[in-house]
Short mmCIF file of C-alpha atoms in Angstrom, two decimals:
data_model
loop_
_atom_site.label_atom_id
_atom_site.label_comp_id
_atom_site.label_asym_id
_atom_site.label_seq_id
_atom_site.Cartn_x
_atom_site.Cartn_y
_atom_site.Cartn_z
CA MET N 1 -17.91 0.71 13.60
CA ARG N 2 -20.12 -1.14 11.15
CA PRO N 3 -19.80 -0.08 7.49
CA THR N 4 -22.56 2.00 6.00
CA GLU N 5 -24.89 0.71 3.29
CA GLU N 6 -23.00 2.78 0.70
CA GLN N 7 -19.67 1.30 1.79
CA GLU N 8 -21.06 -2.23 1.51
CA GLU N 9 -22.36 -1.42 -1.97
CA LEU N 10 -18.90 -0.14 -2.89
CA ARG N 11 -17.34 -3.36 -1.60
CA SER N 12 -19.76 -5.48 -3.59
CA ALA N 13 -19.20 -3.49 -6.77
CA VAL N 14 -15.40 -3.74 -6.52
CA ARG N 15 -15.48 -7.47 -5.72
CA GLN N 16 -17.79 -8.23 -8.62
CA LEU N 17 -15.72 -6.17 -11.04
CA LEU N 18 -12.46 -7.86 -10.01
CA ALA N 19 -14.11 -11.27 -10.41
CA ARG N 20 -15.24 -10.40 -13.94
CA GLN N 21 -12.05 -8.65 -15.00
CA PRO N 22 -8.96 -9.75 -13.05
CA GLY N 23 -5.46 -8.49 -13.75
CA PRO N 24 -4.16 -5.05 -14.75
CA ASP N 25 -7.05 -4.47 -17.19
CA ALA N 26 -9.29 -3.96 -14.17
CA TRP N 27 -7.92 -0.44 -13.67
CA GLY N 28 -9.92 1.08 -16.53
CA PRO N 29 -13.30 -0.11 -15.20
CA LEU N 30 -12.31 0.63 -11.60
CA ALA N 31 -11.55 4.21 -12.56
CA GLY N 32 -14.31 4.71 -15.12
CA GLN N 33 -17.24 2.74 -13.74
CA ILE N 34 -16.64 2.88 -9.98
CA GLY N 35 -14.61 6.07 -9.72
CA ALA N 36 -11.90 4.43 -7.64
CA ALA N 37 -9.12 6.59 -9.07
CA GLY N 38 -10.71 9.73 -7.65
CA LEU N 39 -12.19 8.23 -4.50
CA ALA N 40 -10.23 10.53 -2.14
CA VAL N 41 -10.21 13.56 -4.46
CA PRO N 42 -12.59 16.38 -3.46
CA GLU N 43 -15.62 16.83 -5.69
CA GLU N 44 -14.50 20.27 -6.88
CA TYR N 45 -11.53 18.59 -8.58
CA GLY N 46 -13.55 15.87 -10.25
CA GLY N 47 -13.36 13.23 -7.53
CA ALA N 48 -15.87 11.41 -5.38
CA GLY N 49 -15.05 13.33 -2.21
CA CYS N 50 -14.85 10.19 -0.10
CA GLY N 51 -12.49 9.48 2.77
CA PRO N 52 -10.25 6.88 4.42
CA LEU N 53 -13.13 4.51 5.19
CA GLU N 54 -14.06 4.17 1.53
CA VAL N 55 -10.38 3.78 0.62
CA HIS N 56 -10.22 1.08 3.31
CA VAL N 57 -13.06 -0.85 1.64
CA VAL N 58 -11.45 -0.71 -1.80
CA MET N 59 -8.01 -1.66 -0.48
CA GLU N 60 -9.42 -4.70 1.32
CA GLU N 61 -10.97 -5.93 -1.91
CA LEU N 62 -7.84 -5.23 -3.96
CA GLY N 63 -5.88 -7.20 -1.36
CA ARG N 64 -8.24 -10.18 -1.57
CA ALA N 65 -7.73 -10.32 -5.35
CA LEU N 66 -4.04 -9.30 -5.32
CA ALA N 67 -5.14 -6.90 -8.05
CA PRO N 68 -2.13 -5.49 -9.94
CA VAL N 69 -3.60 -2.00 -10.34
CA PRO N 70 -2.07 1.39 -9.44
CA PHE N 71 -4.61 2.31 -6.76
CA LEU N 72 -2.16 2.51 -3.85
CA GLY N 73 0.54 4.36 -5.77
CA SER N 74 -1.71 6.76 -7.67
CA ALA N 75 -5.05 7.11 -5.87
CA VAL N 76 -3.53 7.04 -2.37
CA LEU N 77 0.14 8.07 -2.21
CA THR N 78 0.34 10.52 -5.11
CA THR N 79 -3.13 11.96 -4.54
CA GLN N 80 -2.53 12.49 -0.83
CA ALA N 81 0.84 14.10 -1.54
CA LEU N 82 -0.80 16.63 -3.86
CA LEU N 83 -3.61 17.30 -1.38
CA ALA N 84 -1.11 17.82 1.44
CA CYS N 85 0.95 20.14 -0.78
CA GLY N 86 -2.11 22.18 -1.64
CA ASP N 87 -1.45 21.79 -5.39
CA ALA N 88 -4.78 20.95 -7.02
CA ALA N 89 -3.89 21.45 -10.69
CA LEU N 90 -2.93 17.80 -11.19
CA LEU N 91 -5.85 16.25 -9.30
CA PRO N 92 -8.51 16.16 -12.08
CA GLY N 93 -6.40 13.89 -14.28
CA LEU N 94 -5.75 11.51 -11.41
CA ALA N 95 -9.42 11.56 -10.39
CA GLU N 96 -10.72 10.48 -13.80
CA GLY N 97 -7.98 7.90 -14.25
CA SER N 98 -6.55 9.47 -17.42
CA ALA N 99 -3.33 10.06 -15.48
CA VAL N 100 -1.53 7.53 -13.27
CA GLY N 101 0.65 9.03 -10.58
CA ALA N 102 3.83 7.74 -8.97
CA LEU N 103 5.44 9.14 -5.82
CA ALA N 104 9.22 8.74 -5.98
CA TRP N 105 10.23 8.82 -2.36
CA ALA N 106 12.29 5.91 -0.99
CA GLU N 107 16.06 5.78 -1.22
CA ASP N 108 18.31 2.90 -0.19
CA GLY N 109 15.24 0.97 0.96
CA SER N 110 14.20 3.66 3.44
CA TRP N 111 11.10 5.86 3.59
CA GLU N 112 12.57 8.09 6.30
CA PRO N 113 12.91 11.75 5.21
CA ALA N 114 16.42 11.77 6.66
CA ALA N 115 17.44 9.18 4.04
CA ILE N 116 16.56 11.45 1.10
CA ARG N 117 19.76 12.34 -0.80
CA THR N 118 18.26 13.34 -4.14
CA ALA N 119 19.25 16.98 -4.51
CA ALA N 120 17.29 19.85 -6.02
CA HIS N 121 18.84 23.22 -6.80
CA ARG N 122 17.96 26.33 -8.76
CA ALA N 123 19.64 26.56 -12.15
CA PRO N 124 20.72 29.94 -13.59
CA ASP N 125 17.61 29.91 -15.80
CA GLY N 126 15.42 29.73 -12.67
CA ASP N 127 14.29 26.13 -13.13
CA TRP N 128 14.73 23.47 -10.48
CA ARG N 129 17.15 20.66 -11.37
CA LEU N 130 17.03 17.28 -9.61
CA THR N 131 19.75 14.67 -9.35
CA GLY N 132 19.53 11.34 -7.53
CA THR N 133 18.06 7.84 -7.59
CA LYS N 134 14.73 6.63 -6.22
CA ASP N 135 13.89 3.02 -5.36
CA HIS N 136 10.64 1.08 -4.93
CA VAL N 137 8.59 3.58 -6.94
CA LEU N 138 5.14 2.02 -7.25
CA ASP N 139 4.02 1.93 -10.90
CA GLY N 140 6.94 4.20 -11.72
CA ALA N 141 7.68 2.67 -15.13
CA ASP N 142 4.16 3.27 -16.47
CA ALA N 143 3.12 6.41 -14.60
CA THR N 144 2.22 9.52 -16.57
CA LEU N 145 2.68 11.82 -13.57
CA LEU N 146 5.81 11.72 -11.45
CA VAL N 147 6.13 13.42 -8.05
CA VAL N 148 9.65 13.37 -6.58
CA ALA N 149 10.82 14.11 -3.04
CA ALA N 150 14.17 15.89 -3.06
CA ARG N 151 16.34 17.88 -0.70
CA THR N 152 16.83 21.63 -1.16
CA ALA N 153 18.68 24.21 0.90
CA ALA N 154 15.45 24.70 2.87
CA GLY N 155 14.87 20.99 3.53
CA VAL N 156 12.78 18.32 1.78
CA ALA N 157 10.41 19.46 -0.96
CA LEU N 158 8.22 17.81 -3.60
CA PHE N 159 8.48 18.38 -7.33
CA GLU N 160 6.55 17.42 -10.45
CA VAL N 161 9.04 15.95 -12.92
CA PRO N 162 8.14 15.17 -16.58
CA VAL N 163 8.19 11.37 -16.83
CA ASP N 164 10.01 11.33 -20.17
CA GLY N 165 11.90 14.59 -19.83
CA PRO N 166 15.67 15.03 -20.27
CA GLY N 167 17.67 13.54 -17.44
CA VAL N 168 14.94 11.05 -16.40
CA ARG N 169 15.59 7.31 -16.68
CA ARG N 170 12.97 4.80 -15.58
CA GLU N 171 13.91 1.17 -15.00
CA ARG N 172 11.22 -1.44 -14.54
CA LEU N 173 12.19 -3.77 -11.67
CA VAL N 174 11.39 -7.45 -11.18
CA PRO N 175 10.25 -7.52 -7.54
CA MET N 176 9.62 -10.61 -5.44
CA ASP N 177 5.90 -9.84 -5.68
CA PRO N 178 5.05 -9.64 -9.42
CA THR N 179 1.60 -8.20 -8.65
CA ARG N 180 3.13 -4.98 -7.28
CA ALA N 181 4.82 -3.06 -10.10
CA GLN N 182 7.92 -1.17 -9.00
CA ALA N 183 10.58 0.91 -10.73
CA ARG N 184 13.90 2.60 -10.09
CA ILE N 185 14.06 6.19 -11.28
CA ALA N 186 17.40 7.90 -11.90
CA LEU N 187 17.47 11.68 -12.25
CA ASP N 188 20.41 13.56 -13.74
CA GLY N 189 19.71 17.26 -13.82
CA ALA N 190 16.02 16.63 -14.54
CA THR N 191 13.74 19.67 -14.58
CA GLY N 192 11.16 19.86 -11.80
CA ARG N 193 8.29 22.13 -10.79
CA LEU N 194 8.03 22.86 -7.08
CA LEU N 195 4.81 21.60 -5.50
CA GLY N 196 3.70 23.52 -2.43
CA ALA N 197 6.23 25.29 -0.25
CA ASP N 198 9.97 24.73 -0.38
CA GLY N 199 11.07 22.83 2.73
CA ASP N 200 7.56 21.57 3.56
CA GLY N 201 8.21 18.07 2.29
CA GLU N 202 8.76 16.35 5.63
CA ARG N 203 5.31 17.39 6.83
CA VAL N 204 3.75 16.28 3.56
CA LEU N 205 5.51 12.90 3.56
CA ALA N 206 4.59 12.29 7.19
CA ARG N 207 0.93 12.79 6.26
CA VAL N 208 1.26 10.56 3.20
CA ARG N 209 3.03 7.86 5.20
CA ASP N 210 0.25 7.80 7.80
CA LEU N 211 -2.56 7.58 5.25
CA GLY N 212 -0.60 5.16 3.07
CA SER N 213 0.06 2.90 6.04
CA VAL N 214 -3.62 2.91 6.97
CA ALA N 215 -4.59 1.98 3.41
CA LEU N 216 -1.89 -0.69 3.14
CA ALA N 217 -3.03 -2.25 6.43
CA ALA N 218 -6.51 -2.66 4.94
CA GLU N 219 -5.05 -4.37 1.88
CA GLN N 220 -3.07 -6.73 4.10
CA VAL N 221 -6.23 -7.67 6.00
CA GLY N 222 -8.10 -8.41 2.80
CA ALA N 223 -5.29 -10.55 1.45
CA ALA N 224 -4.83 -12.42 4.74
CA GLU N 225 -8.56 -13.12 4.90
CA ARG N 226 -8.55 -14.55 1.38
CA GLY N 227 -5.47 -16.65 2.08
CA LEU N 228 -7.21 -18.13 5.11
CA GLU N 229 -10.37 -18.84 3.09
CA LEU N 230 -8.34 -20.75 0.50
CA THR N 231 -6.64 -22.74 3.24
CA VAL N 232 -9.87 -23.66 5.02
CA ALA N 233 -11.39 -24.81 1.72
CA TYR N 234 -8.33 -26.93 0.96
CA ALA N 235 -8.33 -28.47 4.45
CA ARG N 236 -11.92 -29.64 3.85
CA GLU N 237 -11.15 -31.33 0.53
CA ARG N 238 -7.61 -32.68 0.99
CA VAL N 239 -7.79 -36.24 2.31
CA GLN N 240 -5.01 -38.06 4.16
CA PHE N 241 -5.31 -41.33 6.08
CA GLY N 242 -8.89 -41.59 4.87
CA ARG N 243 -10.14 -38.28 6.28
CA PRO N 244 -9.98 -34.55 5.43
CA ILE N 245 -6.88 -32.91 6.93
CA GLY N 246 -9.16 -30.25 8.42
CA SER N 247 -10.50 -32.86 10.81
CA PHE N 248 -7.12 -33.27 12.51
CA GLN N 249 -6.85 -31.37 15.79
CA ALA N 250 -3.44 -29.92 15.01
CA VAL N 251 -4.71 -28.43 11.75
CA LYS N 252 -7.81 -27.06 13.49
CA HIS N 253 -5.60 -25.30 16.03
CA ARG N 254 -3.47 -23.69 13.32
CA LEU N 255 -6.50 -22.52 11.38
CA ALA N 256 -8.08 -21.13 14.55
CA ASP N 257 -4.89 -19.21 15.36
CA ALA N 258 -4.81 -17.81 11.83
CA TYR N 259 -8.45 -16.73 12.15
CA VAL N 260 -7.68 -14.87 15.38
CA GLN N 261 -4.77 -13.10 13.68
CA VAL N 262 -6.94 -12.03 10.75
CA GLU N 263 -9.69 -10.68 12.99
CA ALA N 264 -7.26 -8.88 15.28
CA ALA N 265 -5.62 -7.30 12.23
CA ARG N 266 -9.05 -6.32 10.89
CA SER N 267 -9.88 -4.52 14.14
CA ILE N 268 -6.68 -2.50 14.29
CA ALA N 269 -6.81 -1.63 10.57
CA LEU N 270 -10.40 -0.44 10.85
CA GLY N 271 -9.58 1.52 13.98
CA ALA N 272 -6.79 3.30 12.10
CA ALA N 273 -9.13 4.07 9.20
CA HIS N 274 -11.66 5.61 11.59
CA ALA N 275 -8.88 7.66 13.21
CA ALA N 276 -7.91 8.96 9.77
CA ALA N 277 -11.54 9.70 8.88
CA ASP N 278 -12.06 11.56 12.17
CA GLY N 279 -8.89 13.60 11.73
CA ALA N 280 -7.52 12.28 15.02
CA ALA N 281 -4.44 14.04 16.33
CA GLU N 282 -3.02 10.62 17.23
CA LEU N 283 -3.23 9.34 13.64
CA THR N 284 0.48 8.51 13.49
CA ARG N 285 0.09 6.20 16.50
CA TYR N 286 -2.85 4.37 14.90
CA ALA N 287 -1.17 4.17 11.51
CA ALA N 288 2.13 2.85 12.86
CA ALA N 289 0.40 0.27 15.05
CA ALA N 290 -1.82 -0.89 12.18
CA LYS N 291 1.00 -1.19 9.66
CA SER N 292 3.17 -3.15 12.10
CA ALA N 293 0.43 -5.49 13.33
CA CYS N 294 -1.17 -6.13 9.94
CA SER N 295 2.19 -6.77 8.28
CA GLU N 296 3.06 -9.44 10.83
CA ALA N 297 -0.42 -10.98 10.83
CA PHE N 298 -0.49 -11.26 7.03
CA SER N 299 3.01 -12.77 6.95
CA ALA N 300 2.02 -15.35 9.58
CA VAL N 301 -1.23 -16.29 7.83
CA ALA N 302 0.49 -16.48 4.45
CA GLY N 303 3.07 -18.82 5.98
CA GLU N 304 0.30 -21.09 7.24
CA THR N 305 -1.32 -20.95 3.81
CA ILE N 306 1.87 -22.36 2.31
CA HIS N 307 2.41 -24.96 5.05
CA LEU N 308 -1.13 -26.32 5.13
CA HIS N 309 -1.37 -26.55 1.36
CA GLY N 310 1.72 -28.73 1.31
CA GLY N 311 3.48 -29.21 -2.02
CA ILE N 312 0.78 -27.59 -4.13
CA GLY N 313 1.26 -24.36 -2.20
CA ILE N 314 4.61 -23.69 -3.88
CA THR N 315 3.54 -24.45 -7.44
CA TRP N 316 2.92 -21.73 -10.02
CA GLU N 317 -0.54 -23.14 -10.66
CA HIS N 318 -1.80 -22.32 -7.16
CA ASP N 319 -2.30 -18.85 -5.68
CA ALA N 320 -0.80 -19.66 -2.26
CA HIS N 321 2.69 -18.52 -3.22
CA ARG N 322 1.30 -15.24 -4.57
CA TYR N 323 -0.17 -14.35 -1.18
CA PHE N 324 3.09 -15.34 0.49
CA LYS N 325 5.07 -13.01 -1.79
CA ARG N 326 2.61 -10.16 -1.36
CA ALA N 327 2.79 -10.59 2.42
CA HIS N 328 6.53 -10.24 2.59
CA GLY N 329 6.71 -7.49 0.00
CA SER N 330 4.01 -5.35 1.60
CA ALA N 331 5.58 -5.82 5.03
CA GLN N 332 8.59 -3.81 3.82
CA LEU N 333 6.63 -1.20 1.89
CA LEU N 334 6.53 2.20 3.64
CA GLY N 335 8.81 0.72 6.31
CA ALA N 336 9.22 -2.64 8.00
CA PRO N 337 7.18 -3.50 11.13
CA ALA N 338 10.14 -2.70 13.37
CA ALA N 339 10.40 0.78 11.84
CA HIS N 340 6.74 1.45 12.58
CA ARG N 341 7.13 0.21 16.14
CA ARG N 342 9.92 2.75 16.56
CA ARG N 343 7.58 5.42 15.20
CA LEU N 344 4.92 4.33 17.68
CA ALA N 345 7.39 4.33 20.54
CA ALA N 346 8.52 7.84 19.60
CA GLU N 347 4.90 9.03 19.53
CA LEU N 348 4.34 7.52 22.98
CA ASP N 349 7.63 8.97 24.23
CA LEU N 350 8.92 5.49 25.09
CA LEU N 351 12.28 5.77 23.38
CA PRO N 352 15.28 6.22 25.69
CA ARG N 353 16.40 9.82 25.87
CA GLN N 354 19.87 10.77 24.73
CA VAL N 355 22.19 11.76 27.55
CA ALA N 356 23.92 15.05 26.86
#
């Protein structure tokens, strides 16, 4: 499962760009020069026509840099939702980066379709009207395209809602992880356009959750790897009792354990990406396992990054605390590790059956 030459070139290009232009301003060059915004969009809609393996490469690099760009929310979640709906009209704008998409999905901290309470109903004029509140909407305050999951009489469905239309209120949140922009979106009779088939939303969201989890696992691996690199470098230069702290056996053991966790997470994340690329029927199993394992590995490595840096690790001047915050924030995104283990158990038919 070695990356192709093209994938390595993509990795190098993204890493170099993020080194030259860190921060949110990187999104313009990522979209315009590298084509990251349309990486997963088919060529006939203006995209690159790539797949989960290329998304995996980009997400790893974005994780290493903790890049505050809307790739996950727009180029992965929103794009995959539109592809799964079969609605291609909005894809060209997303592909070229002129539009930034946000998928308003979670409610009350849950990404389970059963938790969706936002209601959509037909008004007398024939338009759909949506009422409800969405949490943890990635890049929701700045998005120019808003896709909302709501419940109709037929079940869950997805709708395009004008971002600044009547009845739409967007509130920028201050999350624990400042590098991951989130918003709360309140809808009060907002007008929406149905995307795809009414009642098909659960299938669409299940697909988006699988592919989003696979992508997020790659980001967690990249960030964990970079956190470990920073820690190893610090252990070589920090001197106590006349010698580098990296020479102490206890520190060596902790760094070795962290390395094993990073490499194990890398393997399961890459395996999930290959399953997605191959269209495996067991994708949900791979995605749930990867999201659970990579979340816990990143959290553990980020904890060691803080501990082994000592006092400097919790200062604003050092990046250690940023990786720690990203680790714990991303662990909850799209569902906590325990939620994904329940999904895996359900796929493997390991959950106890209800007695009638």
